Coordinates of C-alpha atoms and ligand atoms in Angstrom, one line a residue:
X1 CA -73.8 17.3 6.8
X2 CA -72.7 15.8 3.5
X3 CA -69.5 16.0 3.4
X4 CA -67.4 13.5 3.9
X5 CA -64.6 13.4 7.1
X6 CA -62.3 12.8 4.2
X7 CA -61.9 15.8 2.4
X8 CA -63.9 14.8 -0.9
X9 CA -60.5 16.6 -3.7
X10 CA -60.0 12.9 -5.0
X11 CA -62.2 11.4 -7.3
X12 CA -61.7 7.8 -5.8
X13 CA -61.8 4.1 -6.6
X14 CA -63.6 2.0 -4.4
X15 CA -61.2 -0.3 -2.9
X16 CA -59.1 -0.5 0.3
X17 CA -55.8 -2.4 0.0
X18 CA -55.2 -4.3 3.1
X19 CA -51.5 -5.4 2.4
X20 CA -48.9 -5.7 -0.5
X21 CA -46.1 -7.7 -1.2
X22 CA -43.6 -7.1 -4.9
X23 CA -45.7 -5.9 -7.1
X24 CA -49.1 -7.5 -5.4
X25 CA -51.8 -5.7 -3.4
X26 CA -54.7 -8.0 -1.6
X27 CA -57.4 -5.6 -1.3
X28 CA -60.0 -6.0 2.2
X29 CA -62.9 -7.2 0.4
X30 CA -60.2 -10.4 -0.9
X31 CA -59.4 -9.2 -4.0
X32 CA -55.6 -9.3 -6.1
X33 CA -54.6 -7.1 -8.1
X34 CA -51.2 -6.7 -10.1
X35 CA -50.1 -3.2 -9.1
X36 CA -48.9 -1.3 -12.6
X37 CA -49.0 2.1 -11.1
X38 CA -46.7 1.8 -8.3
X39 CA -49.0 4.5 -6.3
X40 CA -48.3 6.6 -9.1
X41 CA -44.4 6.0 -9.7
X42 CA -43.5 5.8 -5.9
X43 CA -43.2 2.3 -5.0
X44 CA -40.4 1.8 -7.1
X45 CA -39.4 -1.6 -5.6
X46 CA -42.7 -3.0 -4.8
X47 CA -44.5 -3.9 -1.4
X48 CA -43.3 -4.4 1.7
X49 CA -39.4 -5.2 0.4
X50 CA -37.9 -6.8 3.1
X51 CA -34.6 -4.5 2.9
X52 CA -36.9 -1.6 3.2
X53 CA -39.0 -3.1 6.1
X54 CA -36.0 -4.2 7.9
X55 CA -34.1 -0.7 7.3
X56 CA -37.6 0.8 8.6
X57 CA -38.0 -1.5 11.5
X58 CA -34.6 -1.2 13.0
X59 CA -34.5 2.9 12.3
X60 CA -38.4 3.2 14.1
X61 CA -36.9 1.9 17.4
X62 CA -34.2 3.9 17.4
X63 CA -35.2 7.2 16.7
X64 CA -37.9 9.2 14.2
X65 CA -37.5 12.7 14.2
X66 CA -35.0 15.2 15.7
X67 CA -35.7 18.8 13.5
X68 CA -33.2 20.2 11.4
X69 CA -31.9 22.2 14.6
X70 CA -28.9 19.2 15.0
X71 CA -27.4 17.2 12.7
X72 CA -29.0 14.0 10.9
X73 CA -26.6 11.1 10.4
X74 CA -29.0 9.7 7.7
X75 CA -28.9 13.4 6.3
X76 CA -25.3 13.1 5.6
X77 CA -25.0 9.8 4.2
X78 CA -27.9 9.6 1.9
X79 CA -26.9 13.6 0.6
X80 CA -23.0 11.7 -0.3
X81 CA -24.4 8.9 -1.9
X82 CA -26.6 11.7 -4.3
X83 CA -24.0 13.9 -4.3
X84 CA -21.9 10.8 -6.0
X85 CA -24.0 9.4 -8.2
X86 CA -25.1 13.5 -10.0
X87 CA -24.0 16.4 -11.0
X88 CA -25.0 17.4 -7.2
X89 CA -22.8 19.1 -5.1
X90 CA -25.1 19.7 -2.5
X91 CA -28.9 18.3 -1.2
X92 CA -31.9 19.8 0.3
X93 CA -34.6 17.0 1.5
X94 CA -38.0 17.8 1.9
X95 CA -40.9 16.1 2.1
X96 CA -42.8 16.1 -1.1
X97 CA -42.5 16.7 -5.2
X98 CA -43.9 19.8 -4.8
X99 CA -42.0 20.8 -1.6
X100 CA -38.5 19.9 -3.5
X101 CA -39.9 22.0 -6.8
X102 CA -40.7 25.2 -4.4
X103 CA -36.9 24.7 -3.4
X104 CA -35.6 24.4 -6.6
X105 CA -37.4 27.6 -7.8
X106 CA -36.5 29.5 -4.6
X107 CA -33.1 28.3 -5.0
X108 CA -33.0 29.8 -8.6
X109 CA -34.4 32.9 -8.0
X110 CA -32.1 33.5 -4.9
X111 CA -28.8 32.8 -7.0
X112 CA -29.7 36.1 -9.2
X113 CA -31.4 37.9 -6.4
X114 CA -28.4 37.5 -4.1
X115 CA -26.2 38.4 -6.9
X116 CA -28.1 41.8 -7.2
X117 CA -30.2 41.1 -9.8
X118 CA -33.0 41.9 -8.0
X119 CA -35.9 42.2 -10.5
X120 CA -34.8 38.2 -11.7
X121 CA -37.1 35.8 -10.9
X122 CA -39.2 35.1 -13.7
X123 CA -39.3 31.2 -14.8
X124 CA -40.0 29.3 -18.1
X125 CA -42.1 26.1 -18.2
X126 CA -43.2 23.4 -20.7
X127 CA -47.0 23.3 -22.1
X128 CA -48.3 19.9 -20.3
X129 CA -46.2 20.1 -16.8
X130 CA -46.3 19.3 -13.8
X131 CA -44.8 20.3 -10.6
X132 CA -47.4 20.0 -8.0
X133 CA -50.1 21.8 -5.9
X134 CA -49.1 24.2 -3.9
X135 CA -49.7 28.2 -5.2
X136 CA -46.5 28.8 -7.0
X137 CA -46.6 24.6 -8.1
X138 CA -49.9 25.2 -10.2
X139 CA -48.9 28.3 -11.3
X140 CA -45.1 26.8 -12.9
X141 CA -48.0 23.8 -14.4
X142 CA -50.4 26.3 -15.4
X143 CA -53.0 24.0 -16.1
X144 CA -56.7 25.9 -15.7
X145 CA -57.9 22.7 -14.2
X146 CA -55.6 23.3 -11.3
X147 CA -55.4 26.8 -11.6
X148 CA -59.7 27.3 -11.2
X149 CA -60.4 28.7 -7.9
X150 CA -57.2 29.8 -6.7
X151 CA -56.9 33.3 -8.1
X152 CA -54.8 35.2 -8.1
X153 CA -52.2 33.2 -9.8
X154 CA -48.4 33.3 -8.5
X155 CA -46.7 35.5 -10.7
X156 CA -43.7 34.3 -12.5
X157 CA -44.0 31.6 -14.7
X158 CA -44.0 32.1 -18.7
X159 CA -45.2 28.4 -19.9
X160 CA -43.7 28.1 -23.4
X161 CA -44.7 24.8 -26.0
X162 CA -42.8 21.9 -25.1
X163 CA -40.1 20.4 -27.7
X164 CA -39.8 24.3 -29.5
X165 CA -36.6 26.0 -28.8
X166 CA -37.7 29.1 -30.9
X167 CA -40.7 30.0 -29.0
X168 CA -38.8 29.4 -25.4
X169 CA -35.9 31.9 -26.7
X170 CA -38.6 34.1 -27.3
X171 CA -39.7 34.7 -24.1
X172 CA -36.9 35.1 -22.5
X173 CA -36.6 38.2 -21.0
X174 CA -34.1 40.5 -18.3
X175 CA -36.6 39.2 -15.7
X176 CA -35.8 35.4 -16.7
X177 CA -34.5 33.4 -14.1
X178 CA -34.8 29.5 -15.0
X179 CA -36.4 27.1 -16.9
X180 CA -38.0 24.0 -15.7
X181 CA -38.3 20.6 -17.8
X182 CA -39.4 16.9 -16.9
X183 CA -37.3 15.5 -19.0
X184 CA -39.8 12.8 -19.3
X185 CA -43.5 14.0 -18.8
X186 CA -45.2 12.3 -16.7
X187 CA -48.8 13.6 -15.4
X188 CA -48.9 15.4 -19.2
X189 CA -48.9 11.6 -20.7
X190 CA -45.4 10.3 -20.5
X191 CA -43.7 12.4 -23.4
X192 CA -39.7 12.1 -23.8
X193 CA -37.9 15.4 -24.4
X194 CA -35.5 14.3 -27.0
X195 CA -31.8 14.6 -26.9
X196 CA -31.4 17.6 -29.4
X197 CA -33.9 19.3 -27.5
X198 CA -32.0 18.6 -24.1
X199 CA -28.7 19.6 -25.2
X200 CA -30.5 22.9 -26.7
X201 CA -32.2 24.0 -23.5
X202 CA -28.8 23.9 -21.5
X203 CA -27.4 25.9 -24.6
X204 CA -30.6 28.5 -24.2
X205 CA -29.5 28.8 -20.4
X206 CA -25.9 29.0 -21.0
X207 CA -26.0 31.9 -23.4
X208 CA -28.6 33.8 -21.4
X209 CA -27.4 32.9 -17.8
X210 CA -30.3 31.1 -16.7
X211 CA -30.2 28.6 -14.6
X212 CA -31.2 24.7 -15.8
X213 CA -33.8 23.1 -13.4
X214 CA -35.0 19.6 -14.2
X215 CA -38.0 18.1 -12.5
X216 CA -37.2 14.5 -11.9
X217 CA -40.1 13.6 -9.1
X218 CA -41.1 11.0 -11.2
X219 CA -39.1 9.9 -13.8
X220 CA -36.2 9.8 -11.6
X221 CA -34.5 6.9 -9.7
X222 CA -34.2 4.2 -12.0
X223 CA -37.9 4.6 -13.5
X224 CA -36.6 4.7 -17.2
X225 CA -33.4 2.4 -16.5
X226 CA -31.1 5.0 -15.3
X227 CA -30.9 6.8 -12.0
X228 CA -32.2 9.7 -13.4
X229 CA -33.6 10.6 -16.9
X230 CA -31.4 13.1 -17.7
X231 CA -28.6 10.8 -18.0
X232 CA -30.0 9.4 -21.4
X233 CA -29.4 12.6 -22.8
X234 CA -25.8 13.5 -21.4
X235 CA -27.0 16.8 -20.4
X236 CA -26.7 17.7 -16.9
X237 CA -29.3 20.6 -15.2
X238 CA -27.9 23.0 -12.5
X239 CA -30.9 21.9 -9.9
X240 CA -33.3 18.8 -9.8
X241 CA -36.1 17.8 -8.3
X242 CA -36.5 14.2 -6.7
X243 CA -39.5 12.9 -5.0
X244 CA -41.7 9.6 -5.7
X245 CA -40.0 7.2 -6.0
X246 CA -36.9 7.9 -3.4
X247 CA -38.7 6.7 -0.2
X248 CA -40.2 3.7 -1.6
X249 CA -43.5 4.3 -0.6
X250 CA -42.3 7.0 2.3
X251 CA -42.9 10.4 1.8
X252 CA -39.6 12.1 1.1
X253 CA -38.1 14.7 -1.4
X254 CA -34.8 16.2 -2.6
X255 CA -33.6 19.4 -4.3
X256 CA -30.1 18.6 -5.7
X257 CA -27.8 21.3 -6.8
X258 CA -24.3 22.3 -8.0
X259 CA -22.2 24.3 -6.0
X260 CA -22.7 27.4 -7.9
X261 CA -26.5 27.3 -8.1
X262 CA -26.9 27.0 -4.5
X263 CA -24.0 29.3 -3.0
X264 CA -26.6 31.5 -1.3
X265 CA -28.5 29.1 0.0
X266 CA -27.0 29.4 3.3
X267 CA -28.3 29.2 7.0
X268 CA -31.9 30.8 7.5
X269 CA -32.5 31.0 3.7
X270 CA -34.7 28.0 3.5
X271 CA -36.2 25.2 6.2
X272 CA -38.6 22.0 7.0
X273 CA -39.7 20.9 10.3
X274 CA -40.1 17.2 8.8
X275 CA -37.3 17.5 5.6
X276 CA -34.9 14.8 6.2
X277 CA -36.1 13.5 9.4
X278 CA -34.0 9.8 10.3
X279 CA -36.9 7.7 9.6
X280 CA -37.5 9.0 6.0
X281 CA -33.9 8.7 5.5
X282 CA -33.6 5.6 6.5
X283 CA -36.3 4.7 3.7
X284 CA -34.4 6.3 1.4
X285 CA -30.9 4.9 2.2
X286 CA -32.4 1.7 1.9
X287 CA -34.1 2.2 -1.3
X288 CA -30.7 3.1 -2.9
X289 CA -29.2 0.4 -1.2
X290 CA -31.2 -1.9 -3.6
X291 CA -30.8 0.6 -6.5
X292 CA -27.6 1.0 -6.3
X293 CA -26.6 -2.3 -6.2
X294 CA -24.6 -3.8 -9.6
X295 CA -27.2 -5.1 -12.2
X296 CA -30.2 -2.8 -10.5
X297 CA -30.7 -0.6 -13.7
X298 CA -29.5 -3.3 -16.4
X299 CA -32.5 -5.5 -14.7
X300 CA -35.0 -2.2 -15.5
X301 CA -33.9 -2.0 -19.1
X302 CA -34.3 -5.8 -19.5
X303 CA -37.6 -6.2 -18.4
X304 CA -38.7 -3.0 -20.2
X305 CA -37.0 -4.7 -23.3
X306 CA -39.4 -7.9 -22.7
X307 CA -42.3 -5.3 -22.0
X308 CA -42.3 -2.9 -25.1
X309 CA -42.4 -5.6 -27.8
X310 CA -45.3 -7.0 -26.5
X311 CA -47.0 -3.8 -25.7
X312 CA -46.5 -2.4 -29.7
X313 CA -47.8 -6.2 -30.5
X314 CA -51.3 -4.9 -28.1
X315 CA -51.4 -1.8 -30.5
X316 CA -50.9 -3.7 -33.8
X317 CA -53.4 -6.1 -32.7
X318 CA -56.0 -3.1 -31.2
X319 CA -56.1 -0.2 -32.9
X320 CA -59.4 0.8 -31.9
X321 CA -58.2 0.9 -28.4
X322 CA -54.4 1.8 -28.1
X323 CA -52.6 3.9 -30.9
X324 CA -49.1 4.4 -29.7
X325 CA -47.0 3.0 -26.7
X326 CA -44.5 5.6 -25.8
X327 CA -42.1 6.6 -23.1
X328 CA -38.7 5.4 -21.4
X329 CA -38.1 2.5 -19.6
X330 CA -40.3 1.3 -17.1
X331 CA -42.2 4.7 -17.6
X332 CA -44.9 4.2 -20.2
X333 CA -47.8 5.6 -21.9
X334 CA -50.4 3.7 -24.2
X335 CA -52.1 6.6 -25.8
X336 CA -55.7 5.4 -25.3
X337 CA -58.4 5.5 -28.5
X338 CA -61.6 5.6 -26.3
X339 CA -61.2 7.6 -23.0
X340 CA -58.5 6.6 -20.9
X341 CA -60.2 6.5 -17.5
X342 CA -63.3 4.1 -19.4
X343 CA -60.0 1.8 -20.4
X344 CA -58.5 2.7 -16.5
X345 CA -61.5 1.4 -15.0
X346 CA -61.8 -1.5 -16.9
X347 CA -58.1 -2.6 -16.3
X348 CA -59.2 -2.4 -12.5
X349 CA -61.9 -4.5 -13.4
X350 CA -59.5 -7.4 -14.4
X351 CA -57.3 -6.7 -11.8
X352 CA -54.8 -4.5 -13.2
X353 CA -54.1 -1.1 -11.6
X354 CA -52.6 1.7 -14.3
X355 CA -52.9 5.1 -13.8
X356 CA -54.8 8.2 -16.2
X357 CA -52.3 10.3 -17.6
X358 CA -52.8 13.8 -19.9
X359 CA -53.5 13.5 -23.8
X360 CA -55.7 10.4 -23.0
X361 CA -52.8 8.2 -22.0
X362 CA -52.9 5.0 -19.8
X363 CA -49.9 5.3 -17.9
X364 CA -47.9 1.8 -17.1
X365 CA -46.0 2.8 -13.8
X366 CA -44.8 -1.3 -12.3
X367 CA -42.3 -1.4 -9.7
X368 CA -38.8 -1.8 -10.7
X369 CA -38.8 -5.6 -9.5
X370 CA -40.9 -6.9 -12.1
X371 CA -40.1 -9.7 -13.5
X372 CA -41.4 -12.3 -16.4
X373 CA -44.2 -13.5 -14.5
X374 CA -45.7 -9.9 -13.5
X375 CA -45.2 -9.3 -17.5
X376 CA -46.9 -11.8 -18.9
X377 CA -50.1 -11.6 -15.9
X378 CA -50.2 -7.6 -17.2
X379 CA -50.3 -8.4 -21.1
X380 CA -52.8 -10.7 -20.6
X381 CA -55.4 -8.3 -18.8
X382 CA -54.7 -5.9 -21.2
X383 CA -55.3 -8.4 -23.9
X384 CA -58.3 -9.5 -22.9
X385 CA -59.5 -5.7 -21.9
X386 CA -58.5 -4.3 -25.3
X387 CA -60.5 -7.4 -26.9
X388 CA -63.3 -6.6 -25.2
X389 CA -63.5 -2.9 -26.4
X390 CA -62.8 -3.3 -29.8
X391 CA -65.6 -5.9 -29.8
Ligands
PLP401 C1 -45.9 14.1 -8.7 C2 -45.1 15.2 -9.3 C3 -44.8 16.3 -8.6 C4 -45.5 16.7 -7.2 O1 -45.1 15.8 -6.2 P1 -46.0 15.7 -4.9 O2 -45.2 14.8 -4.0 O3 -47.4 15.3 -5.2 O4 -46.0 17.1 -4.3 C5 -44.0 17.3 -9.1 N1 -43.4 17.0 -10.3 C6 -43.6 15.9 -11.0 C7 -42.9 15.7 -12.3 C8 -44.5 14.9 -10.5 O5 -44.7 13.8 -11.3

């Protein structure tokens, strides 16, 4: 037997993190490192936060899981808080990016379906997604590297360029349900839609009745200073997709959506044995307890501020190793010269933990806590990394 008990699908680093606290992780072997990926955009407000641990600590000796079969105090409260702060009417919570993607497409194609358009179900993505890995997830991607294996893929996706309006018109078709945009990239290499482009994929929608489905697992709450992206550009989506970050750290999702979009999502139509269960709402109350606190997104946007000058400084200073820093917020990209997982790996070396992105990005993911000190420790591995490669 070769295999490991671990199913071998993830290509590793070899450390084990004993414990965290803000944006610190002490690893078993002794090691520190300054945590700049945030377990890839999830731990939004660091390690072990006491409000979290405290909300945590107080819901486990109450009560964990009850099914969706009753009513979920935690349920109610965190869907009202959501439903406030969005365009939201209404909430479905799920467990995962890729579970809260499946019900925003199922939620799409039912409002047609139930309407009697029953051949409408088709759904138009963005060249570089990413929604997840379950079947119909990989297919609304479509990346081959996912794809490879899984034949045959899920029918119903039409992946258009990202950022061209004319091409995406042209696809639509009278089997067209949706169309699915991050409006900030994330897995493709942290790429911004821009405003105009926003505005002109609800106008697309509008005209042709599709419904507008934004994928916000991981640029969403607060990552790029607001408590979603979407905000930035003033254009609201009919459904959206939350994930990552909403949990701090505990595995929990959400599918948002107006009233209209998800009139026939009614009793039996769609389920989760785990979805919403009282200790993953209980992380997630807390986390926008912090969030939505006064001054939680202005402190994002400052520290970013403080961040970005001194990042473009890195690529002034190295161009043989970074050519552009890009992104939103406290979600960024430094589009890497030499390959990004050589420049990944060397980061770790140092003690800095950043995560690969697509188009050869180094992806800069810190918990929303940062402050000064976390900034300066950062731009001075990366310094001293991106001196040593362009020696
Ligand atoms: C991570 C991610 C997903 C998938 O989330 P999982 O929790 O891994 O299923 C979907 N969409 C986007 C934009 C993501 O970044």
């Amino acid at each position: 037997m070769t295999i490991t008990a671990v199913m071998p699908t993830y290509a590793r680093t070899d450390v084990v993190f004993e414990r965290g606290e803000g944006a610190w992780l002490y690893a078993a072997d002794g090691r520190r490192f300054l945590d700049f990926g945030a377990g890839i955009a999830v731990t939004a407000l660091g390690h072990a936060h006491p409000h979290l641990v405290a909300a945590l600590k107080v819901q486990a000796e109450k009560l964990w899981h009850t099914s969706n079969l009753y009513r979920i105090a935690g349920q109610e409260k965190l869907a009202d808080r959501l439903v406030k702060n969005s365009f939201a009417d209404t909430v479905f919570f799920c467990n995962s990016g890729a579970e809260a993607m499946e019900c925003a497409i199922k939620t799409a194609r039912r409002f047609h379906q139930a309407q009697g358009e029953k051949d409408k179900y088709r759904v138009i993505t963005l060249r570089g997604a990413f929604h997840g890995r379950t079947l119909a997830t990989i297919a609304a991607g479509g990346q081959e590297k996912h794809l490879e294996g899984f034949a045959p893929k899920v029918d119903g996706f039409d992946q258009v360029p990202f950022g061209n309006l004319n091409e995406l018109r042209a696809v639509v078709g009278a089997q067209t349900a949706a169309i699915v945009v991050e409006p900030v990239q994330g897995e493709g290499g942290i790429i911004p839609a821009d405003i105009e482009y926003m505005k002109g994929l609800r106008r697309v929608a509008d005209e042709y009745g599709l419904l507008l489905i934004f994928d916000e697992v991981q640029c969403g709450l607060g990552r790029t200073g607001k408590l979603f992206a979407h905000e930035w550009s003033g254009v609201t989506p009919d459904i959206m997709a939350l994930a990552k970050g909403l949990g701090g750290g505990f595995p929990v999702g959400a599918c948002l959506a107006s009233e209209r979009a998800a009139k026939f999502m009614v009793p039996g139509t769609h389920g989760s044995t785990f979805g919403g269960n009282p200790l993953a709402m209980a992380a997630a109350n807390a986390v926008l307890d912090v969030m939505l606190e006064p001054g939680f997104f202005d402190h994002v946007t400052e520290v970013a501020d403080v961040l970005w000058p001194k990042l473009r400084a890195l690529v002034a200073k190295y161009p043989k190793v970074f050519s552009e820093v890009r992104g939103k917020g406290l979600m960024i990209g430094l589009k890497s010269v030499p390959p990004n997982g050589d420049v990944v790996a060397k980061l770790f070396g140092q003690g800095l933990l950043t995560v690969v992105g697509g188009d050869n990005v180094v992806r800069l993911l810190p918990p929303l806590i940062i402050g000064d000190a976390e900034i300066d420790a950062a731009v001075a591995i990366l310094d001293k990394v991106c001196a040593e490669l362009s020696a």
